[in-house]
Amino acid sequence: MHTYTREEIRRCFSSSEDFNEIFDAFESAIGQRIADIELYRLLFWNHSLTPDEVRLFGEKLAGEFPEIAYDIFLWLATIFEATTSTNDNYELAFHYFQKAAQARPSEPDPYLDACDCYEPDLNIPPLSSIIEFVNRGVENVIHPSLLYKRLARLYELAGEDEEAESCRRKAEALDTSPDA
């Protein structure tokens, strides 16, 4: 197998439309143990790749470099949230927000960002799934006040006013506590 230089990998990831060439460059990068998330972001944004191909690369990369798995999954979620397709990528975005939270449960961003990928007209991803996910986050993040605020809004959207009010009170109590 041809060993690509870092510059060849960068060029291939950003502009190649040949899956085989992209795959070879990816394998070369993995073989060289290049764990540079910025380099792989070029790959993930390559418009010639299908969502399944992007997922293939992302999952393989996270398996090879667990130390950057959180960044990989959060980036994949962002990509799928920003792109639309007939298969609705909101569900893929939500999937990768969940994987990012698994990789680093105490980070609030995956939980907060998952709230933003809700499409109310289609209920994608299902509101109940997002509420469940953010509730799990409340248990893990260091400062859950923002999550409670988002939960209040989600419960409001679900028509669960008592739960919404309970979350608002919890957020307010955390915001006014001396430890906040």
mmCIF file with all atom_site columns, C-alpha atoms in Angstrom:
data_model
loop_
_atom_site.group_PDB
_atom_site.id
_atom_site.type_symbol
_atom_site.label_atom_id
_atom_site.label_alt_id
_atom_site.label_comp_id
_atom_site.label_asym_id
_atom_site.label_entity_id
_atom_site.label_seq_id
_atom_site.pdbx_PDB_ins_code
_atom_site.Cartn_x
_atom_site.Cartn_y
_atom_site.Cartn_z
_atom_site.occupancy
_atom_site.B_iso_or_equiv
_atom_site.pdbx_formal_charge
_atom_site.auth_seq_id
_atom_site.auth_comp_id
_atom_site.auth_asym_id
_atom_site.auth_atom_id
_atom_site.pdbx_PDB_model_num
ATOM 1   C CA . MET A 1 1   ? 0.000   0.000  0.000  1.00 0.00 ? 1   MET A CA 1
ATOM 2   C CA . HIS A 1 2   ? 1.194   3.499  -0.907 1.00 0.00 ? 2   HIS A CA 1
ATOM 3   C CA . THR A 1 3   ? 2.070   5.610  2.135  1.00 0.00 ? 3   THR A CA 1
ATOM 4   C CA . TYR A 1 4   ? 0.613   9.062  1.698  1.00 0.00 ? 4   TYR A CA 1
ATOM 5   C CA . THR A 1 5   ? 2.302   12.151 3.095  1.00 0.00 ? 5   THR A CA 1
ATOM 6   C CA . ARG A 1 6   ? 0.275   14.320 5.428  1.00 0.00 ? 6   ARG A CA 1
ATOM 7   C CA . GLU A 1 7   ? -0.190  16.864 2.627  1.00 0.00 ? 7   GLU A CA 1
ATOM 8   C CA . GLU A 1 8   ? -1.370  14.160 0.203  1.00 0.00 ? 8   GLU A CA 1
ATOM 9   C CA . ILE A 1 9   ? -3.843  12.940 2.820  1.00 0.00 ? 9   ILE A CA 1
ATOM 10  C CA . ARG A 1 10  ? -5.094  16.500 3.360  1.00 0.00 ? 10  ARG A CA 1
ATOM 11  C CA . ARG A 1 11  ? -5.574  17.038 -0.368 1.00 0.00 ? 11  ARG A CA 1
ATOM 12  C CA . CYS A 1 12  ? -7.287  13.715 -0.847 1.00 0.00 ? 12  CYS A CA 1
ATOM 13  C CA . PHE A 1 13  ? -9.638  14.196 2.126  1.00 0.00 ? 13  PHE A CA 1
ATOM 14  C CA . SER A 1 14  ? -10.646 17.659 1.026  1.00 0.00 ? 14  SER A CA 1
ATOM 15  C CA . SER A 1 15  ? -10.984 17.304 -2.728 1.00 0.00 ? 15  SER A CA 1
ATOM 16  C CA . SER A 1 16  ? -10.893 13.737 -4.007 1.00 0.00 ? 16  SER A CA 1
ATOM 17  C CA . GLU A 1 17  ? -14.104 12.273 -5.374 1.00 0.00 ? 17  GLU A CA 1
ATOM 18  C CA . ASP A 1 18  ? -12.690 8.758  -5.748 1.00 0.00 ? 18  ASP A CA 1
ATOM 19  C CA . PHE A 1 19  ? -13.793 6.620  -2.811 1.00 0.00 ? 19  PHE A CA 1
ATOM 20  C CA . ASN A 1 20  ? -10.938 4.159  -3.297 1.00 0.00 ? 20  ASN A CA 1
ATOM 21  C CA . GLU A 1 21  ? -8.353  6.932  -3.183 1.00 0.00 ? 21  GLU A CA 1
ATOM 22  C CA . ILE A 1 22  ? -9.989  8.446  -0.101 1.00 0.00 ? 22  ILE A CA 1
ATOM 23  C CA . PHE A 1 23  ? -10.086 5.034  1.560  1.00 0.00 ? 23  PHE A CA 1
ATOM 24  C CA . ASP A 1 24  ? -6.412  4.399  0.783  1.00 0.00 ? 24  ASP A CA 1
ATOM 25  C CA . ALA A 1 25  ? -5.438  7.802  2.191  1.00 0.00 ? 25  ALA A CA 1
ATOM 26  C CA . PHE A 1 26  ? -7.527  7.067  5.300  1.00 0.00 ? 26  PHE A CA 1
ATOM 27  C CA . GLU A 1 27  ? -5.844  3.691  5.777  1.00 0.00 ? 27  GLU A CA 1
ATOM 28  C CA . SER A 1 28  ? -2.453  5.369  5.339  1.00 0.00 ? 28  SER A CA 1
ATOM 29  C CA . ALA A 1 29  ? -3.338  7.980  7.983  1.00 0.00 ? 29  ALA A CA 1
ATOM 30  C CA . ILE A 1 30  ? -4.478  5.271  10.395 1.00 0.00 ? 30  ILE A CA 1
ATOM 31  C CA . GLY A 1 31  ? -1.354  3.255  9.687  1.00 0.00 ? 31  GLY A CA 1
ATOM 32  C CA . GLN A 1 32  ? 0.784   6.288  10.486 1.00 0.00 ? 32  GLN A CA 1
ATOM 33  C CA . ARG A 1 33  ? -1.233  6.787  13.713 1.00 0.00 ? 33  ARG A CA 1
ATOM 34  C CA . ILE A 1 34  ? -2.212  10.330 12.756 1.00 0.00 ? 34  ILE A CA 1
ATOM 35  C CA . ALA A 1 35  ? -4.723  11.404 15.419 1.00 0.00 ? 35  ALA A CA 1
ATOM 36  C CA . ASP A 1 36  ? -5.319  14.943 14.146 1.00 0.00 ? 36  ASP A CA 1
ATOM 37  C CA . ILE A 1 37  ? -9.044  15.732 14.326 1.00 0.00 ? 37  ILE A CA 1
ATOM 38  C CA . GLU A 1 38  ? -8.585  18.773 12.076 1.00 0.00 ? 38  GLU A CA 1
ATOM 39  C CA . LEU A 1 39  ? -7.298  16.543 9.301  1.00 0.00 ? 39  LEU A CA 1
ATOM 40  C CA . TYR A 1 40  ? -10.249 14.169 9.613  1.00 0.00 ? 40  TYR A CA 1
ATOM 41  C CA . ARG A 1 41  ? -12.740 17.029 9.602  1.00 0.00 ? 41  ARG A CA 1
ATOM 42  C CA . LEU A 1 42  ? -11.729 17.580 5.980  1.00 0.00 ? 42  LEU A CA 1
ATOM 43  C CA . LEU A 1 43  ? -12.646 13.968 5.306  1.00 0.00 ? 43  LEU A CA 1
ATOM 44  C CA . PHE A 1 44  ? -16.015 14.242 7.062  1.00 0.00 ? 44  PHE A CA 1
ATOM 45  C CA . TRP A 1 45  ? -16.967 17.312 5.010  1.00 0.00 ? 45  TRP A CA 1
ATOM 46  C CA . ASN A 1 46  ? -15.993 15.721 1.687  1.00 0.00 ? 46  ASN A CA 1
ATOM 47  C CA . HIS A 1 47  ? -19.201 16.131 -0.336 1.00 0.00 ? 47  HIS A CA 1
ATOM 48  C CA . SER A 1 48  ? -18.530 13.105 -2.509 1.00 0.00 ? 48  SER A CA 1
ATOM 49  C CA . LEU A 1 49  ? -19.038 10.766 0.469  1.00 0.00 ? 49  LEU A CA 1
ATOM 50  C CA . THR A 1 50  ? -22.446 9.370  1.363  1.00 0.00 ? 50  THR A CA 1
ATOM 51  C CA . PRO A 1 51  ? -23.677 9.524  4.969  1.00 0.00 ? 51  PRO A CA 1
ATOM 52  C CA . ASP A 1 52  ? -22.936 5.809  5.320  1.00 0.00 ? 52  ASP A CA 1
ATOM 53  C CA . GLU A 1 53  ? -19.363 6.323  4.116  1.00 0.00 ? 53  GLU A CA 1
ATOM 54  C CA . VAL A 1 54  ? -18.856 9.220  6.527  1.00 0.00 ? 54  VAL A CA 1
ATOM 55  C CA . ARG A 1 55  ? -20.175 7.025  9.331  1.00 0.00 ? 55  ARG A CA 1
ATOM 56  C CA . LEU A 1 56  ? -17.848 4.188  8.289  1.00 0.00 ? 56  LEU A CA 1
ATOM 57  C CA . PHE A 1 57  ? -14.816 6.450  8.504  1.00 0.00 ? 57  PHE A CA 1
ATOM 58  C CA . GLY A 1 58  ? -15.939 8.080  11.750 1.00 0.00 ? 58  GLY A CA 1
ATOM 59  C CA . GLU A 1 59  ? -16.681 4.817  13.543 1.00 0.00 ? 59  GLU A CA 1
ATOM 60  C CA . LYS A 1 60  ? -13.368 3.293  12.441 1.00 0.00 ? 60  LYS A CA 1
ATOM 61  C CA . LEU A 1 61  ? -11.495 6.411  13.503 1.00 0.00 ? 61  LEU A CA 1
ATOM 62  C CA . ALA A 1 62  ? -13.143 6.485  16.946 1.00 0.00 ? 62  ALA A CA 1
ATOM 63  C CA . GLY A 1 63  ? -12.243 2.835  17.415 1.00 0.00 ? 63  GLY A CA 1
ATOM 64  C CA . GLU A 1 64  ? -8.617  3.461  16.469 1.00 0.00 ? 64  GLU A CA 1
ATOM 65  C CA . PHE A 1 65  ? -8.234  6.636  18.543 1.00 0.00 ? 65  PHE A CA 1
ATOM 66  C CA . PRO A 1 66  ? -10.517 6.492  21.620 1.00 0.00 ? 66  PRO A CA 1
ATOM 67  C CA . GLU A 1 67  ? -8.808  9.585  23.011 1.00 0.00 ? 67  GLU A CA 1
ATOM 68  C CA . ILE A 1 68  ? -10.447 11.697 20.289 1.00 0.00 ? 68  ILE A CA 1
ATOM 69  C CA . ALA A 1 69  ? -13.714 9.716  20.049 1.00 0.00 ? 69  ALA A CA 1
ATOM 70  C CA . TYR A 1 70  ? -15.674 12.490 21.785 1.00 0.00 ? 70  TYR A CA 1
ATOM 71  C CA . ASP A 1 71  ? -14.505 15.060 19.221 1.00 0.00 ? 71  ASP A CA 1
ATOM 72  C CA . ILE A 1 72  ? -15.190 12.675 16.346 1.00 0.00 ? 72  ILE A CA 1
ATOM 73  C CA . PHE A 1 73  ? -18.728 11.883 17.462 1.00 0.00 ? 73  PHE A CA 1
ATOM 74  C CA . LEU A 1 74  ? -19.554 15.514 18.239 1.00 0.00 ? 74  LEU A CA 1
ATOM 75  C CA . TRP A 1 75  ? -18.241 16.535 14.829 1.00 0.00 ? 75  TRP A CA 1
ATOM 76  C CA . LEU A 1 76  ? -20.246 13.816 13.061 1.00 0.00 ? 76  LEU A CA 1
ATOM 77  C CA . ALA A 1 77  ? -23.367 14.951 14.901 1.00 0.00 ? 77  ALA A CA 1
ATOM 78  C CA . THR A 1 78  ? -22.722 18.512 13.777 1.00 0.00 ? 78  THR A CA 1
ATOM 79  C CA . ILE A 1 79  ? -22.299 17.409 10.176 1.00 0.00 ? 79  ILE A CA 1
ATOM 80  C CA . PHE A 1 80  ? -25.521 15.427 10.145 1.00 0.00 ? 80  PHE A CA 1
ATOM 81  C CA . GLU A 1 81  ? -27.372 18.222 11.895 1.00 0.00 ? 81  GLU A CA 1
ATOM 82  C CA . ALA A 1 82  ? -26.186 20.720 9.286  1.00 0.00 ? 82  ALA A CA 1
ATOM 83  C CA . THR A 1 83  ? -27.020 18.569 6.276  1.00 0.00 ? 83  THR A CA 1
ATOM 84  C CA . THR A 1 84  ? -30.417 17.405 5.204  1.00 0.00 ? 84  THR A CA 1
ATOM 85  C CA . SER A 1 85  ? -31.460 14.440 3.167  1.00 0.00 ? 85  SER A CA 1
ATOM 86  C CA . THR A 1 86  ? -34.528 12.432 2.374  1.00 0.00 ? 86  THR A CA 1
ATOM 87  C CA . ASN A 1 87  ? -33.556 10.118 5.234  1.00 0.00 ? 87  ASN A CA 1
ATOM 88  C CA . ASP A 1 88  ? -33.533 13.041 7.673  1.00 0.00 ? 88  ASP A CA 1
ATOM 89  C CA . ASN A 1 89  ? -30.165 13.359 9.258  1.00 0.00 ? 89  ASN A CA 1
ATOM 90  C CA . TYR A 1 90  ? -31.576 14.694 12.544 1.00 0.00 ? 90  TYR A CA 1
ATOM 91  C CA . GLU A 1 91  ? -31.764 11.120 13.761 1.00 0.00 ? 91  GLU A CA 1
ATOM 92  C CA . LEU A 1 92  ? -28.144 10.516 12.761 1.00 0.00 ? 92  LEU A CA 1
ATOM 93  C CA . ALA A 1 93  ? -27.139 13.745 14.497 1.00 0.00 ? 93  ALA A CA 1
ATOM 94  C CA . PHE A 1 94  ? -28.944 12.613 17.643 1.00 0.00 ? 94  PHE A CA 1
ATOM 95  C CA . HIS A 1 95  ? -27.252 9.199  17.434 1.00 0.00 ? 95  HIS A CA 1
ATOM 96  C CA . TYR A 1 96  ? -23.829 10.840 17.390 1.00 0.00 ? 96  TYR A CA 1
ATOM 97  C CA . PHE A 1 97  ? -24.694 13.292 20.171 1.00 0.00 ? 97  PHE A CA 1
ATOM 98  C CA . GLN A 1 98  ? -25.482 10.212 22.256 1.00 0.00 ? 98  GLN A CA 1
ATOM 99  C CA . LYS A 1 99  ? -22.184 8.576  21.307 1.00 0.00 ? 99  LYS A CA 1
ATOM 100 C CA . ALA A 1 100 ? -20.294 11.779 22.181 1.00 0.00 ? 100 ALA A CA 1
ATOM 101 C CA . ALA A 1 101 ? -22.022 11.813 25.580 1.00 0.00 ? 101 ALA A CA 1
ATOM 102 C CA . GLN A 1 102 ? -21.003 8.183  26.126 1.00 0.00 ? 102 GLN A CA 1
ATOM 103 C CA . ALA A 1 103 ? -17.402 9.094  25.369 1.00 0.00 ? 103 ALA A CA 1
ATOM 104 C CA . ARG A 1 104 ? -17.461 12.057 27.788 1.00 0.00 ? 104 ARG A CA 1
ATOM 105 C CA . PRO A 1 105 ? -20.635 12.018 29.950 1.00 0.00 ? 105 PRO A CA 1
ATOM 106 C CA . SER A 1 106 ? -19.724 15.084 32.021 1.00 0.00 ? 106 SER A CA 1
ATOM 107 C CA . GLU A 1 107 ? -19.561 17.400 28.993 1.00 0.00 ? 107 GLU A CA 1
ATOM 108 C CA . PRO A 1 108 ? -22.796 19.398 28.551 1.00 0.00 ? 108 PRO A CA 1
ATOM 109 C CA . ASP A 1 109 ? -22.441 20.120 24.815 1.00 0.00 ? 109 ASP A CA 1
ATOM 110 C CA . PRO A 1 110 ? -23.825 16.858 23.408 1.00 0.00 ? 110 PRO A CA 1
ATOM 111 C CA . TYR A 1 111 ? -26.947 17.178 25.549 1.00 0.00 ? 111 TYR A CA 1
ATOM 112 C CA . LEU A 1 112 ? -27.477 20.849 24.753 1.00 0.00 ? 112 LEU A CA 1
ATOM 113 C CA . ASP A 1 113 ? -26.778 20.416 21.049 1.00 0.00 ? 113 ASP A CA 1
ATOM 114 C CA . ALA A 1 114 ? -29.159 17.458 20.834 1.00 0.00 ? 114 ALA A CA 1
ATOM 115 C CA . CYS A 1 115 ? -31.959 19.782 21.933 1.00 0.00 ? 115 CYS A CA 1
ATOM 116 C CA . ASP A 1 116 ? -31.230 21.995 18.946 1.00 0.00 ? 116 ASP A CA 1
ATOM 117 C CA . CYS A 1 117 ? -31.580 19.185 16.426 1.00 0.00 ? 117 CYS A CA 1
ATOM 118 C CA . TYR A 1 118 ? -35.246 18.577 17.236 1.00 0.00 ? 118 TYR A CA 1
ATOM 119 C CA . GLU A 1 119 ? -37.565 19.059 14.242 1.00 0.00 ? 119 GLU A CA 1
ATOM 120 C CA . PRO A 1 120 ? -41.001 19.702 15.806 1.00 0.00 ? 120 PRO A CA 1
ATOM 121 C CA . ASP A 1 121 ? -43.006 19.402 12.585 1.00 0.00 ? 121 ASP A CA 1
ATOM 122 C CA . LEU A 1 122 ? -41.778 15.836 12.062 1.00 0.00 ? 122 LEU A CA 1
ATOM 123 C CA . ASN A 1 123 ? -41.024 14.977 15.721 1.00 0.00 ? 123 ASN A CA 1
ATOM 124 C CA . ILE A 1 124 ? -37.541 13.894 14.630 1.00 0.00 ? 124 ILE A CA 1
ATOM 125 C CA . PRO A 1 125 ? -35.783 12.739 16.664 1.00 0.00 ? 125 PRO A CA 1
ATOM 126 C CA . PRO A 1 126 ? -38.678 11.845 18.967 1.00 0.00 ? 126 PRO A CA 1
ATOM 127 C CA . LEU A 1 127 ? -39.130 14.454 21.675 1.00 0.00 ? 127 LEU A CA 1
ATOM 128 C CA . SER A 1 128 ? -39.423 11.752 24.322 1.00 0.00 ? 128 SER A CA 1
ATOM 129 C CA . SER A 1 129 ? -35.989 10.398 23.314 1.00 0.00 ? 129 SER A CA 1
ATOM 130 C CA . ILE A 1 130 ? -34.378 13.816 23.612 1.00 0.00 ? 130 ILE A CA 1
ATOM 131 C CA . ILE A 1 131 ? -36.002 14.388 27.017 1.00 0.00 ? 131 ILE A CA 1
ATOM 132 C CA . GLU A 1 132 ? -34.744 11.005 28.228 1.00 0.00 ? 132 GLU A CA 1
ATOM 133 C CA . PHE A 1 133 ? -31.244 11.752 26.923 1.00 0.00 ? 133 PHE A CA 1
ATOM 134 C CA . VAL A 1 134 ? -31.046 15.195 28.553 1.00 0.00 ? 134 VAL A CA 1
ATOM 135 C CA . ASN A 1 135 ? -32.373 13.757 31.820 1.00 0.00 ? 135 ASN A CA 1
ATOM 136 C CA . ARG A 1 136 ? -29.445 11.320 31.774 1.00 0.00 ? 136 ARG A CA 1
ATOM 137 C CA . GLY A 1 137 ? -27.148 14.273 31.191 1.00 0.00 ? 137 GLY A CA 1
ATOM 138 C CA . VAL A 1 138 ? -28.440 16.066 34.279 1.00 0.00 ? 138 VAL A CA 1
ATOM 139 C CA . GLU A 1 139 ? -27.060 13.182 36.316 1.00 0.00 ? 139 GLU A CA 1
ATOM 140 C CA . ASN A 1 140 ? -23.596 13.425 34.733 1.00 0.00 ? 140 ASN A CA 1
ATOM 141 C CA . VAL A 1 141 ? -22.673 17.044 34.040 1.00 0.00 ? 141 VAL A CA 1
ATOM 142 C CA . ILE A 1 142 ? -21.005 19.158 36.689 1.00 0.00 ? 142 ILE A CA 1
ATOM 143 C CA . HIS A 1 143 ? -23.298 22.196 36.269 1.00 0.00 ? 143 HIS A CA 1
ATOM 144 C CA . PRO A 1 144 ? -26.731 20.941 35.145 1.00 0.00 ? 144 PRO A CA 1
ATOM 145 C CA . SER A 1 145 ? -28.536 24.291 35.287 1.00 0.00 ? 145 SER A CA 1
ATOM 146 C CA . LEU A 1 146 ? -28.475 24.790 31.499 1.00 0.00 ? 146 LEU A CA 1
ATOM 147 C CA . LEU A 1 147 ? -29.744 21.274 30.969 1.00 0.00 ? 147 LEU A CA 1
ATOM 148 C CA . TYR A 1 148 ? -32.655 21.884 33.321 1.00 0.00 ? 148 TYR A CA 1
ATOM 149 C CA . LYS A 1 149 ? -33.506 25.032 31.357 1.00 0.00 ? 149 LYS A CA 1
ATOM 150 C CA . ARG A 1 150 ? -33.519 23.064 28.110 1.00 0.00 ? 150 ARG A CA 1
ATOM 151 C CA . LEU A 1 151 ? -35.553 20.312 29.718 1.00 0.00 ? 151 LEU A CA 1
ATOM 152 C CA . ALA A 1 152 ? -38.122 22.876 30.804 1.00 0.00 ? 152 ALA A CA 1
ATOM 153 C CA . ARG A 1 153 ? -38.510 23.971 27.189 1.00 0.00 ? 153 ARG A CA 1
ATOM 154 C CA . LEU A 1 154 ? -38.714 20.381 25.944 1.00 0.00 ? 154 LEU A CA 1
ATOM 155 C CA . TYR A 1 155 ? -41.360 19.481 28.516 1.00 0.00 ? 155 TYR A CA 1
ATOM 156 C CA . GLU A 1 156 ? -43.235 22.618 27.504 1.00 0.00 ? 156 GLU A CA 1
ATOM 157 C CA . LEU A 1 157 ? -43.184 21.443 23.878 1.00 0.00 ? 157 LEU A CA 1
ATOM 158 C CA . ALA A 1 158 ? -44.462 18.051 25.040 1.00 0.00 ? 158 ALA A CA 1
ATOM 159 C CA . GLY A 1 159 ? -47.348 19.721 26.909 1.00 0.00 ? 159 GLY A CA 1
ATOM 160 C CA . GLU A 1 160 ? -46.030 18.598 30.285 1.00 0.00 ? 160 GLU A CA 1
ATOM 161 C CA . ASP A 1 161 ? -46.323 21.888 32.130 1.00 0.00 ? 161 ASP A CA 1
ATOM 162 C CA . GLU A 1 162 ? -45.747 20.500 35.638 1.00 0.00 ? 162 GLU A CA 1
ATOM 163 C CA . GLU A 1 163 ? -42.473 18.867 34.580 1.00 0.00 ? 163 GLU A CA 1
ATOM 164 C CA . ALA A 1 164 ? -41.464 22.069 32.791 1.00 0.00 ? 164 ALA A CA 1
ATOM 165 C CA . GLU A 1 165 ? -42.079 24.124 35.924 1.00 0.00 ? 165 GLU A CA 1
ATOM 166 C CA . SER A 1 166 ? -40.181 21.609 38.065 1.00 0.00 ? 166 SER A CA 1
ATOM 167 C CA . CYS A 1 167 ? -37.157 21.890 35.762 1.00 0.00 ? 167 CYS A CA 1
ATOM 168 C CA . ARG A 1 168 ? -37.331 25.700 35.813 1.00 0.00 ? 168 ARG A CA 1
ATOM 169 C CA . ARG A 1 169 ? -37.323 25.645 39.630 1.00 0.00 ? 169 ARG A CA 1
ATOM 170 C CA . LYS A 1 170 ? -34.337 23.274 39.697 1.00 0.00 ? 170 LYS A CA 1
ATOM 171 C CA . ALA A 1 171 ? -32.401 25.493 37.261 1.00 0.00 ? 171 ALA A CA 1
ATOM 172 C CA . GLU A 1 172 ? -33.247 28.597 39.276 1.00 0.00 ? 172 GLU A CA 1
ATOM 173 C CA . ALA A 1 173 ? -32.163 26.931 42.523 1.00 0.00 ? 173 ALA A CA 1
ATOM 174 C CA . LEU A 1 174 ? -28.862 25.911 40.976 1.00 0.00 ? 174 LEU A CA 1
ATOM 175 C CA . ASP A 1 175 ? -28.310 29.393 39.509 1.00 0.00 ? 175 ASP A CA 1
ATOM 176 C CA . THR A 1 176 ? -28.816 31.038 42.906 1.00 0.00 ? 176 THR A CA 1
ATOM 177 C CA . SER A 1 177 ? -26.880 28.529 45.010 1.00 0.00 ? 177 SER A CA 1
ATOM 178 C CA . PRO A 1 178 ? -23.525 29.686 46.408 1.00 0.00 ? 178 PRO A CA 1
ATOM 179 C CA . ASP A 1 179 ? -21.770 26.790 44.589 1.00 0.00 ? 179 ASP A CA 1
ATOM 180 C CA . ALA A 1 180 ? -22.962 27.982 41.156 1.00 0.00 ? 180 ALA A CA 1
#
